[in-house]
mmCIF file of C-alpha atoms and ligand atoms in Angstrom:
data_model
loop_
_atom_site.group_PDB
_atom_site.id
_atom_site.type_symbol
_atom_site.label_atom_id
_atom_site.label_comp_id
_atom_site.label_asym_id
_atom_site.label_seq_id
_atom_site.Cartn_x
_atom_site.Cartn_y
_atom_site.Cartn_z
ATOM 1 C CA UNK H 15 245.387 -32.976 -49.796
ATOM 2 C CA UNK H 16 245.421 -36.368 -49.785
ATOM 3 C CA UNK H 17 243.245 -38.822 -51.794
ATOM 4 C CA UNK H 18 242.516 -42.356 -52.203
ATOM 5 C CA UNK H 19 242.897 -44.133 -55.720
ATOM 6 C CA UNK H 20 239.931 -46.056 -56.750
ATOM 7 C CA UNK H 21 242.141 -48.368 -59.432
ATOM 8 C CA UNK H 22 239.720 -48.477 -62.610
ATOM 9 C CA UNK H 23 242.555 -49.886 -65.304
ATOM 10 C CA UNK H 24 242.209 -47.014 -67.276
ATOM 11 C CA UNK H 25 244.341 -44.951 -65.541
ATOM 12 C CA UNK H 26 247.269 -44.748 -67.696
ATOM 13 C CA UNK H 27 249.500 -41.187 -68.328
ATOM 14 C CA UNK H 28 248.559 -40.242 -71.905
ATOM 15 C CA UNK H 29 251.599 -39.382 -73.885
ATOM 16 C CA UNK H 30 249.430 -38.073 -76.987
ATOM 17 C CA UNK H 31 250.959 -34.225 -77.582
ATOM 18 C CA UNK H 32 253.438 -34.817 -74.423
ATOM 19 C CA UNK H 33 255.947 -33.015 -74.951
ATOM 20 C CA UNK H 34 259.265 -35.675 -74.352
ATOM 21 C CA UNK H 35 262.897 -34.580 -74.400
ATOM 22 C CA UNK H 36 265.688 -37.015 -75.036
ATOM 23 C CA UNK H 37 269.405 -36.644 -74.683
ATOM 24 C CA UNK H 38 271.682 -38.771 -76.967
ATOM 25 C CA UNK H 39 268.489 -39.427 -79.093
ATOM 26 C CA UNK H 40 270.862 -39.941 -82.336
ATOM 27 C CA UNK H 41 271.932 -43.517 -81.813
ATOM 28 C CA UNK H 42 270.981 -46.868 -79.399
ATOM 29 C CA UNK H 43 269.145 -46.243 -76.591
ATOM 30 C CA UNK H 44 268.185 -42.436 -76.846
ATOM 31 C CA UNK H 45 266.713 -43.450 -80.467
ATOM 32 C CA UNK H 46 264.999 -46.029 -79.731
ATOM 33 C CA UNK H 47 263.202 -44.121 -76.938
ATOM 34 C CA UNK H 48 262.724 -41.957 -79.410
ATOM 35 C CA UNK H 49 260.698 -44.591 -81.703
ATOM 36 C CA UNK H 50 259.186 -45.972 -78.278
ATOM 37 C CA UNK H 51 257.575 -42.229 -77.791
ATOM 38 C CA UNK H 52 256.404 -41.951 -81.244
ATOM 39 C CA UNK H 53 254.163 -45.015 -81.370
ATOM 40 C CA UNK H 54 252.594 -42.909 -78.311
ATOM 41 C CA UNK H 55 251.822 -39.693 -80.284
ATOM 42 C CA UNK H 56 254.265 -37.907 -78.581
ATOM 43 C CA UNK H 57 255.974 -34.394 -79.291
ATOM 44 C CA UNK H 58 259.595 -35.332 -79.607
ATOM 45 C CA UNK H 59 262.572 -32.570 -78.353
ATOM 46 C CA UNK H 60 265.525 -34.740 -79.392
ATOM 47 C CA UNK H 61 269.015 -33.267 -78.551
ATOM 48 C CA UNK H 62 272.505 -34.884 -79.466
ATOM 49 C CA UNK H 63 275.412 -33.721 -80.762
ATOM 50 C CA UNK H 64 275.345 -35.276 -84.382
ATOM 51 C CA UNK H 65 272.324 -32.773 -85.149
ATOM 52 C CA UNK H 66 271.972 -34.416 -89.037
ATOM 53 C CA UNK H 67 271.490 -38.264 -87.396
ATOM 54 C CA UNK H 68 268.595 -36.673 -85.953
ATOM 55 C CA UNK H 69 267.069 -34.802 -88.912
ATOM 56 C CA UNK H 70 267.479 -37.857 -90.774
ATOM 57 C CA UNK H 71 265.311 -40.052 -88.471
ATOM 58 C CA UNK H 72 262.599 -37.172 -88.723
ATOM 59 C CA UNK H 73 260.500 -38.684 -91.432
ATOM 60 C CA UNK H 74 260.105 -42.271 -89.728
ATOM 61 C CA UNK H 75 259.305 -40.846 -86.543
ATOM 62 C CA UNK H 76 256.681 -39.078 -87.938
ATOM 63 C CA UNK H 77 255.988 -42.114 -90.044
ATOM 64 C CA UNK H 78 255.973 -43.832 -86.227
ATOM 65 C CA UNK H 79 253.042 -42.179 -84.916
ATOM 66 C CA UNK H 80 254.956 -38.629 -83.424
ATOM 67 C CA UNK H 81 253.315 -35.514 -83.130
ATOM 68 C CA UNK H 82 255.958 -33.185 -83.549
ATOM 69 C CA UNK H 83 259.821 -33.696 -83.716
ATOM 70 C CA UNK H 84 262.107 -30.372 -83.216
ATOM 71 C CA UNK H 85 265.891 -31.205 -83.059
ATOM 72 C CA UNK H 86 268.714 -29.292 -81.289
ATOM 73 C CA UNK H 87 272.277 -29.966 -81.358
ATOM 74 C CA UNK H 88 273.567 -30.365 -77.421
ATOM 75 C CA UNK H 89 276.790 -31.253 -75.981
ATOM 76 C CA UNK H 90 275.383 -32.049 -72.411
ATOM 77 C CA UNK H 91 278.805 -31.810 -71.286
ATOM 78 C CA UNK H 92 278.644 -27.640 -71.861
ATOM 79 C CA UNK H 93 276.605 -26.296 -69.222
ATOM 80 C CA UNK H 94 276.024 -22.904 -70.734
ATOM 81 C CA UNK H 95 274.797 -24.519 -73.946
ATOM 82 C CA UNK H 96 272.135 -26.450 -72.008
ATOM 83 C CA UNK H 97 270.805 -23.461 -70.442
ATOM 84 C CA UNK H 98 270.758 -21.258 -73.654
ATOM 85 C CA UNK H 99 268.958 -24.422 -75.440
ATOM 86 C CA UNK H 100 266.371 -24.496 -72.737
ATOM 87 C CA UNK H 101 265.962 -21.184 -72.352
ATOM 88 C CA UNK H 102 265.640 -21.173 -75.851
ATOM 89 C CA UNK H 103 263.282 -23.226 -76.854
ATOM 90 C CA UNK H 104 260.366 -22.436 -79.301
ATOM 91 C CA UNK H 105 257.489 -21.595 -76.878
ATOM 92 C CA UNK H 106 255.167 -24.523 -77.802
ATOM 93 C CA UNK H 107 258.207 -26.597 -76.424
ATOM 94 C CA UNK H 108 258.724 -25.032 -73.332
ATOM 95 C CA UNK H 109 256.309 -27.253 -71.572
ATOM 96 C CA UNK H 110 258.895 -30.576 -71.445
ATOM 97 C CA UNK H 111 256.434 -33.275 -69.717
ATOM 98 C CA UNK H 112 259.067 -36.517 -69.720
ATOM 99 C CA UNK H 113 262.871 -36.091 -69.689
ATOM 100 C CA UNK H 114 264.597 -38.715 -70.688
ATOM 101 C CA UNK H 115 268.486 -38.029 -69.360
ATOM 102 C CA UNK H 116 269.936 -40.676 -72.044
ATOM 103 C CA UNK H 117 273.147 -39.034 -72.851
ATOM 104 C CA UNK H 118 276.208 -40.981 -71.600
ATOM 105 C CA UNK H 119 278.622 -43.420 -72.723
ATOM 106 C CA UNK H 120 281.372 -45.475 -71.272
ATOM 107 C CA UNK H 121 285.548 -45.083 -72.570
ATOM 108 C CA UNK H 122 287.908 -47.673 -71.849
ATOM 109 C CA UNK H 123 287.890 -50.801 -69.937
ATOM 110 C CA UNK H 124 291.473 -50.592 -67.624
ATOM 111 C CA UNK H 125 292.785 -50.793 -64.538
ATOM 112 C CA UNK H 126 291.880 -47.532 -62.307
ATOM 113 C CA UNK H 127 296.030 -47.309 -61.572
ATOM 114 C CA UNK H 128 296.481 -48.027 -65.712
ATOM 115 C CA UNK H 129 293.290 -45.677 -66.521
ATOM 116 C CA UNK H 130 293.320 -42.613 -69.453
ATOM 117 C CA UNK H 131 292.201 -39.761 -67.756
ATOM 118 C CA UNK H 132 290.576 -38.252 -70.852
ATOM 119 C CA UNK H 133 288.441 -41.070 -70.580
ATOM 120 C CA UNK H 134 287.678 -40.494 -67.122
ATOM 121 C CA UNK H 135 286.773 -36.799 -67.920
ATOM 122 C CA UNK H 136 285.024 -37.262 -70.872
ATOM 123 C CA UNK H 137 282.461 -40.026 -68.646
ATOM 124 C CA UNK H 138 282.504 -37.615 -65.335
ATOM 125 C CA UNK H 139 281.624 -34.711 -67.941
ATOM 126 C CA UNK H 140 278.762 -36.842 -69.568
ATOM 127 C CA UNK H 141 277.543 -39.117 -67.453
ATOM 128 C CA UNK H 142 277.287 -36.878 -64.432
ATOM 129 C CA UNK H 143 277.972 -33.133 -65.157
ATOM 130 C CA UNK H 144 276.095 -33.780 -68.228
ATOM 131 C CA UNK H 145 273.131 -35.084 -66.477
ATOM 132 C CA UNK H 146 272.964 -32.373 -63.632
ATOM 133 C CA UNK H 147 273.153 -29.491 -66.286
ATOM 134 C CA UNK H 148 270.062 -30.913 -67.945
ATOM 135 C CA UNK H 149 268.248 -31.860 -65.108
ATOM 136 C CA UNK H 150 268.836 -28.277 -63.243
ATOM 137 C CA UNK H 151 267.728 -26.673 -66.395
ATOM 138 C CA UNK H 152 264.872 -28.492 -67.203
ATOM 139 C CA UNK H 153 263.545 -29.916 -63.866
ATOM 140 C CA UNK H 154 262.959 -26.137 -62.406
ATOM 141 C CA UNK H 155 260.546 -25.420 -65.178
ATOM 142 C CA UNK H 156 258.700 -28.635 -64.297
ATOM 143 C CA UNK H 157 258.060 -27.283 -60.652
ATOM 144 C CA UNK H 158 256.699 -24.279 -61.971
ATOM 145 C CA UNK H 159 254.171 -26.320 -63.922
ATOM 146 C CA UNK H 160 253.075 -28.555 -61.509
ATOM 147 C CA UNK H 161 253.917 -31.505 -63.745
ATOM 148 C CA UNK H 162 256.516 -34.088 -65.316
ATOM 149 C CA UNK H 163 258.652 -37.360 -64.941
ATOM 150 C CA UNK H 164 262.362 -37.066 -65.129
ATOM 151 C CA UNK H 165 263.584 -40.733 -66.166
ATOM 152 C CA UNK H 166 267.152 -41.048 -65.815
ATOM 153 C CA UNK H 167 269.209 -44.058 -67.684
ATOM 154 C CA UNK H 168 271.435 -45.674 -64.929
ATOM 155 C CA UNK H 169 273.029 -49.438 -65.313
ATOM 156 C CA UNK H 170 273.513 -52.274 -63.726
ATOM 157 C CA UNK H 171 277.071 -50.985 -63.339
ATOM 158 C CA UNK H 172 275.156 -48.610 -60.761
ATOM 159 C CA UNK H 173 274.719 -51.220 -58.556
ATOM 160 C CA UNK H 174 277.584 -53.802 -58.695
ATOM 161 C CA UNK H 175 281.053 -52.642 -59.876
ATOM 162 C CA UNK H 176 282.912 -54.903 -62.121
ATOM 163 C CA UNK H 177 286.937 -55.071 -62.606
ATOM 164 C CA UNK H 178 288.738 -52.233 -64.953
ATOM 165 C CA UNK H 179 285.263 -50.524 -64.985
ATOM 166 C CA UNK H 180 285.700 -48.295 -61.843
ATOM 167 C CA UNK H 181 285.252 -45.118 -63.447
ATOM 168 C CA UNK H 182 282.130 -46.057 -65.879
ATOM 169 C CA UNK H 183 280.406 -47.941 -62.522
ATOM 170 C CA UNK H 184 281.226 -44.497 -60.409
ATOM 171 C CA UNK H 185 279.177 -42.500 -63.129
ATOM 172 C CA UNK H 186 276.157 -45.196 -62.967
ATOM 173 C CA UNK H 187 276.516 -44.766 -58.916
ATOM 174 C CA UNK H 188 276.354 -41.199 -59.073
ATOM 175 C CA UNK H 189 273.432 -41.385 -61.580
ATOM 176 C CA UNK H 190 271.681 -43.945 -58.455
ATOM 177 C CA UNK H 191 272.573 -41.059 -56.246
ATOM 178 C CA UNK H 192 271.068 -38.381 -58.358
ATOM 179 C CA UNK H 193 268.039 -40.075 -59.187
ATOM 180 C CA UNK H 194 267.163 -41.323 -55.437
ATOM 181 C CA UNK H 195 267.891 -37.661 -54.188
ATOM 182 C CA UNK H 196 265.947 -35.990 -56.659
ATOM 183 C CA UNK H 197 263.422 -38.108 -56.087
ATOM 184 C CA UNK H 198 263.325 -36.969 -52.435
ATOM 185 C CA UNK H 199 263.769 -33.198 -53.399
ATOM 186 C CA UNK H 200 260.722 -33.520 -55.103
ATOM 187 C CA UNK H 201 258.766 -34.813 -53.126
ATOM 188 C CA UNK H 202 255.053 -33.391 -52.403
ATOM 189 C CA UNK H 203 255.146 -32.363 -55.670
ATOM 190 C CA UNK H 204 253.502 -33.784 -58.383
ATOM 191 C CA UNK H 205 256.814 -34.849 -60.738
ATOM 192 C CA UNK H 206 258.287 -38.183 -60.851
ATOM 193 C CA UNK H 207 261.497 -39.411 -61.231
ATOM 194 C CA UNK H 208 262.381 -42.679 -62.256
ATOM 195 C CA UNK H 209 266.047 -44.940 -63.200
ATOM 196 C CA UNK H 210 266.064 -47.733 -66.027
ATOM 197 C CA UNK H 211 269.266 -49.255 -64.754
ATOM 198 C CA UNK H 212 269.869 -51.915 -68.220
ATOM 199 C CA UNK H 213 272.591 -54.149 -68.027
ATOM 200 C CA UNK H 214 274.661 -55.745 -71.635
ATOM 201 C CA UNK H 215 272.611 -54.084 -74.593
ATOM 202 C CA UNK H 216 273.884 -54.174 -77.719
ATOM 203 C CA UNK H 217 273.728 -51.117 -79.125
ATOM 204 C CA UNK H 218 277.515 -48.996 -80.307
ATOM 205 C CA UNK H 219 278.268 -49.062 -76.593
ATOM 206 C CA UNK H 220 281.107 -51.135 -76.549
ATOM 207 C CA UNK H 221 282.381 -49.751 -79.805
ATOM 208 C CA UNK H 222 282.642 -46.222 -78.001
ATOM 209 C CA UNK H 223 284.164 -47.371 -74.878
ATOM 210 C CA UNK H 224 286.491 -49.109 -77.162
ATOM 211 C CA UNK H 225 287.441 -46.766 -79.101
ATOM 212 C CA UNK H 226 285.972 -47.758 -82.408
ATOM 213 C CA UNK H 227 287.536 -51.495 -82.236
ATOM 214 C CA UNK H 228 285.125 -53.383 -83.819
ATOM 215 C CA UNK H 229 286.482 -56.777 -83.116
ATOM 216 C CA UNK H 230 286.790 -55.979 -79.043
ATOM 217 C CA UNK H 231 283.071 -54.692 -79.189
ATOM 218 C CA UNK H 232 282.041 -57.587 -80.765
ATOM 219 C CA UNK H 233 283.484 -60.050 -78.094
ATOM 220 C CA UNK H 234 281.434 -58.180 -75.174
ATOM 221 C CA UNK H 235 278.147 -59.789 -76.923
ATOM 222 C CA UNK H 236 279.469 -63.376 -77.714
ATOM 223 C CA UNK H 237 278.048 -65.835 -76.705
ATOM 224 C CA UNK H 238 275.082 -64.963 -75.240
ATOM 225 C CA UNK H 239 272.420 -63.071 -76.079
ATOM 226 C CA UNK H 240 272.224 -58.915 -74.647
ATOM 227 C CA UNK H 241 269.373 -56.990 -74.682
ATOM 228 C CA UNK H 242 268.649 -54.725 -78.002
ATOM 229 C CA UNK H 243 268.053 -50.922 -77.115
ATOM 230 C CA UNK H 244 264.204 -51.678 -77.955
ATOM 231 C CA UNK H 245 263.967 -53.627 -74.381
ATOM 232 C CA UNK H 246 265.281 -50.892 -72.644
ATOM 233 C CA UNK H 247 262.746 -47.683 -74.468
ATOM 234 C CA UNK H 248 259.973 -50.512 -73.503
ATOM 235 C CA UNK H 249 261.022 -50.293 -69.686
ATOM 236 C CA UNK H 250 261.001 -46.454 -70.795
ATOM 237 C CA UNK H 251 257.517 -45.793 -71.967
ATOM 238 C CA UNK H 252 256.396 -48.403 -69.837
ATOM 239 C CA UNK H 253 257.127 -46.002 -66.204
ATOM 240 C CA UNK H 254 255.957 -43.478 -68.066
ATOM 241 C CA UNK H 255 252.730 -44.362 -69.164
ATOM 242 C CA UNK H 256 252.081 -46.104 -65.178
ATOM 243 C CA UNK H 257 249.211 -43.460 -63.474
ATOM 244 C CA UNK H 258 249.838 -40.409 -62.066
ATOM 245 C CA UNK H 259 249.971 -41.585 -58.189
ATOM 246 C CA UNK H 260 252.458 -44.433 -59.282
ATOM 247 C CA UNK H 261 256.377 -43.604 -59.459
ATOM 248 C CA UNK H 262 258.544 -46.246 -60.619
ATOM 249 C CA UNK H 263 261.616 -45.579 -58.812
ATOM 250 C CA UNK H 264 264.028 -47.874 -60.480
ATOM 251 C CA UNK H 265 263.548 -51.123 -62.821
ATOM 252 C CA UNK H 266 267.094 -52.967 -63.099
ATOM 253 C CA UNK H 267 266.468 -54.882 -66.564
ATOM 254 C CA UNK H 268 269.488 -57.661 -68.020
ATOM 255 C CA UNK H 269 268.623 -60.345 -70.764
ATOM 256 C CA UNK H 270 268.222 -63.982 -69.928
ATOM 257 C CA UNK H 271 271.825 -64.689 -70.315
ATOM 258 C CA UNK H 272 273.306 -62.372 -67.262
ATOM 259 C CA UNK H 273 272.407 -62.038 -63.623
ATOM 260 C CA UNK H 274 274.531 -58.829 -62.738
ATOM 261 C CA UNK H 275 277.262 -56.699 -63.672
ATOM 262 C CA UNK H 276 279.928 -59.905 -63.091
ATOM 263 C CA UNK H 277 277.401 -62.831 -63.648
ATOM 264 C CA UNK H 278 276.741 -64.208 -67.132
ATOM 265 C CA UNK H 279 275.782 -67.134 -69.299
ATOM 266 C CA UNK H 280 278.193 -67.895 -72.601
ATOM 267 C CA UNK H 281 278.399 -70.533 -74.851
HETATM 268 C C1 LIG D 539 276.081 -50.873 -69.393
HETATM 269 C C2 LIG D 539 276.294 -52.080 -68.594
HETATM 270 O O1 LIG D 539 277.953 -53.873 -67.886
HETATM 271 O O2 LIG D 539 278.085 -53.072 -70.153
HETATM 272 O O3 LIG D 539 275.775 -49.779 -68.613
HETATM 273 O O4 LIG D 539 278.844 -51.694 -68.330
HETATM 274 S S1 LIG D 539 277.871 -52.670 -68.753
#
């Protein structure tokens, strides 16, 4: 039935013992969500494929103010692996309040007619596959329970595409596409679903589309100054935390220094 909120400022979601799943928590963005969910007192279900990067940041998320962390070892690209590690989850993890669907990465910067189709796979596999497998087997669950907040990472490559980036800005599109349709799947029920859509942030982003060359990655972020993965788990926490009644539906976030996918300021 419907109500009417009577704002009193202290409406804010509690995090304290949520229970908050992140994909690609190992590295950048993922971790410092990770960090960013701590501070609240969450319970943190980190997934990524380099399983000892995540026991090694155990400690100082504890240290950080989590409640919990249990880490699992997930290739979001392999669907039956996502099911088996939701279906198998410890029982006091079952209940997954927040996903955040981090996972994802961007390979090669080339001309669509010029283009590596390993790297194409490898970001349709991640970026989108990877995304529906985890959001299928984690959002049903959610229904059941009457309760979550499914925030998807999406770029501003989601909304503008930029030259030799076809593929990457396709993912971010589709992630736009997912987001805004899940949104209105779910609707009348009580589960949110939000996209933090970052633009440059430094983070080993360029280093992994590029291959591990250093020296390229390094020339994405000169001259200007790119947001740090921090900026971005801020955005994070921040939908998350907003009340109950409130869903963020998308926060497009750059630095100072650039206007949109093709628009930036260098020295
Ligand atoms: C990252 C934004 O412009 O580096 O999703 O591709 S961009």
């Amino acid at each position: 039935m419907a109500s009417r909120v009577t704002y009193d400022g202290s409406m804010k979601t509690e995090l304290k013992n949520a229970v908050v799943f992140v994909t690609g928590a190992s590295a950048g963005i993922g971790e410092a969500c990770a960090f960013a969910f701590a501070r609240e007192g969450a319970r943190l279900l980190l997934a990524a494929r380099r399983l000892e990067r995540l026991e090694a940041t155990r400690g100082k998320l504890m240290e950080s103010g989590a409640a919990a962390v249990h880490a699992i070892k997930l290739d979001v690209r392999d669907n039956a692996a996502v099911e088996a590690a939701v279906a198998g989850l410890p029982q006091e993890w079952r209940a997954i309040d927040v996903l955040v669907n981090n996972a994802g990465l961007s390979r090669g910067l080339d001309k669509l007619y010029e283009g590596s189709l390993p790297d194409w796979e490898e970001m349709i596999d991640t970026n989108v596959k990877g995304l529906l497998y985890v959001t299928r087997a984690v959002v049903s669950g959610m229904v059941e329970r009457g309760r979550g907040h499914v925030i998807n990472l999406g770029s501003t490559a989601g909304e503008l595409t930029y030259p030799k980036g076809a593929v990457y800005c396709a993912t971010k599109h589709a992630e736009r596409a997912i987001n805004d349709g899940l949104r209105q799947d779910l609707l009348g029920t009580p589960i949110r679903v939000t996209s933090i859509d970052p633009g440059m942030v430094e983070t080993d982003f360029s280093k992994v589309r590029f291959h591990g060359d250093q020296e390229r990655a390094a020339k994405v972020y000169q001259g200007l100054t790119p947001l740090v993965a921090e900026d971005v788990a801020d955005a994070v926490v921040w939908a998350a935390t907003r009340p109950a009644h409130v869903n963020i539906a998308r926060v497009l976030i750059t630095s100072i220094d650039q206007a949109n996918s093709l628009l930036f300021n260098r020295s």
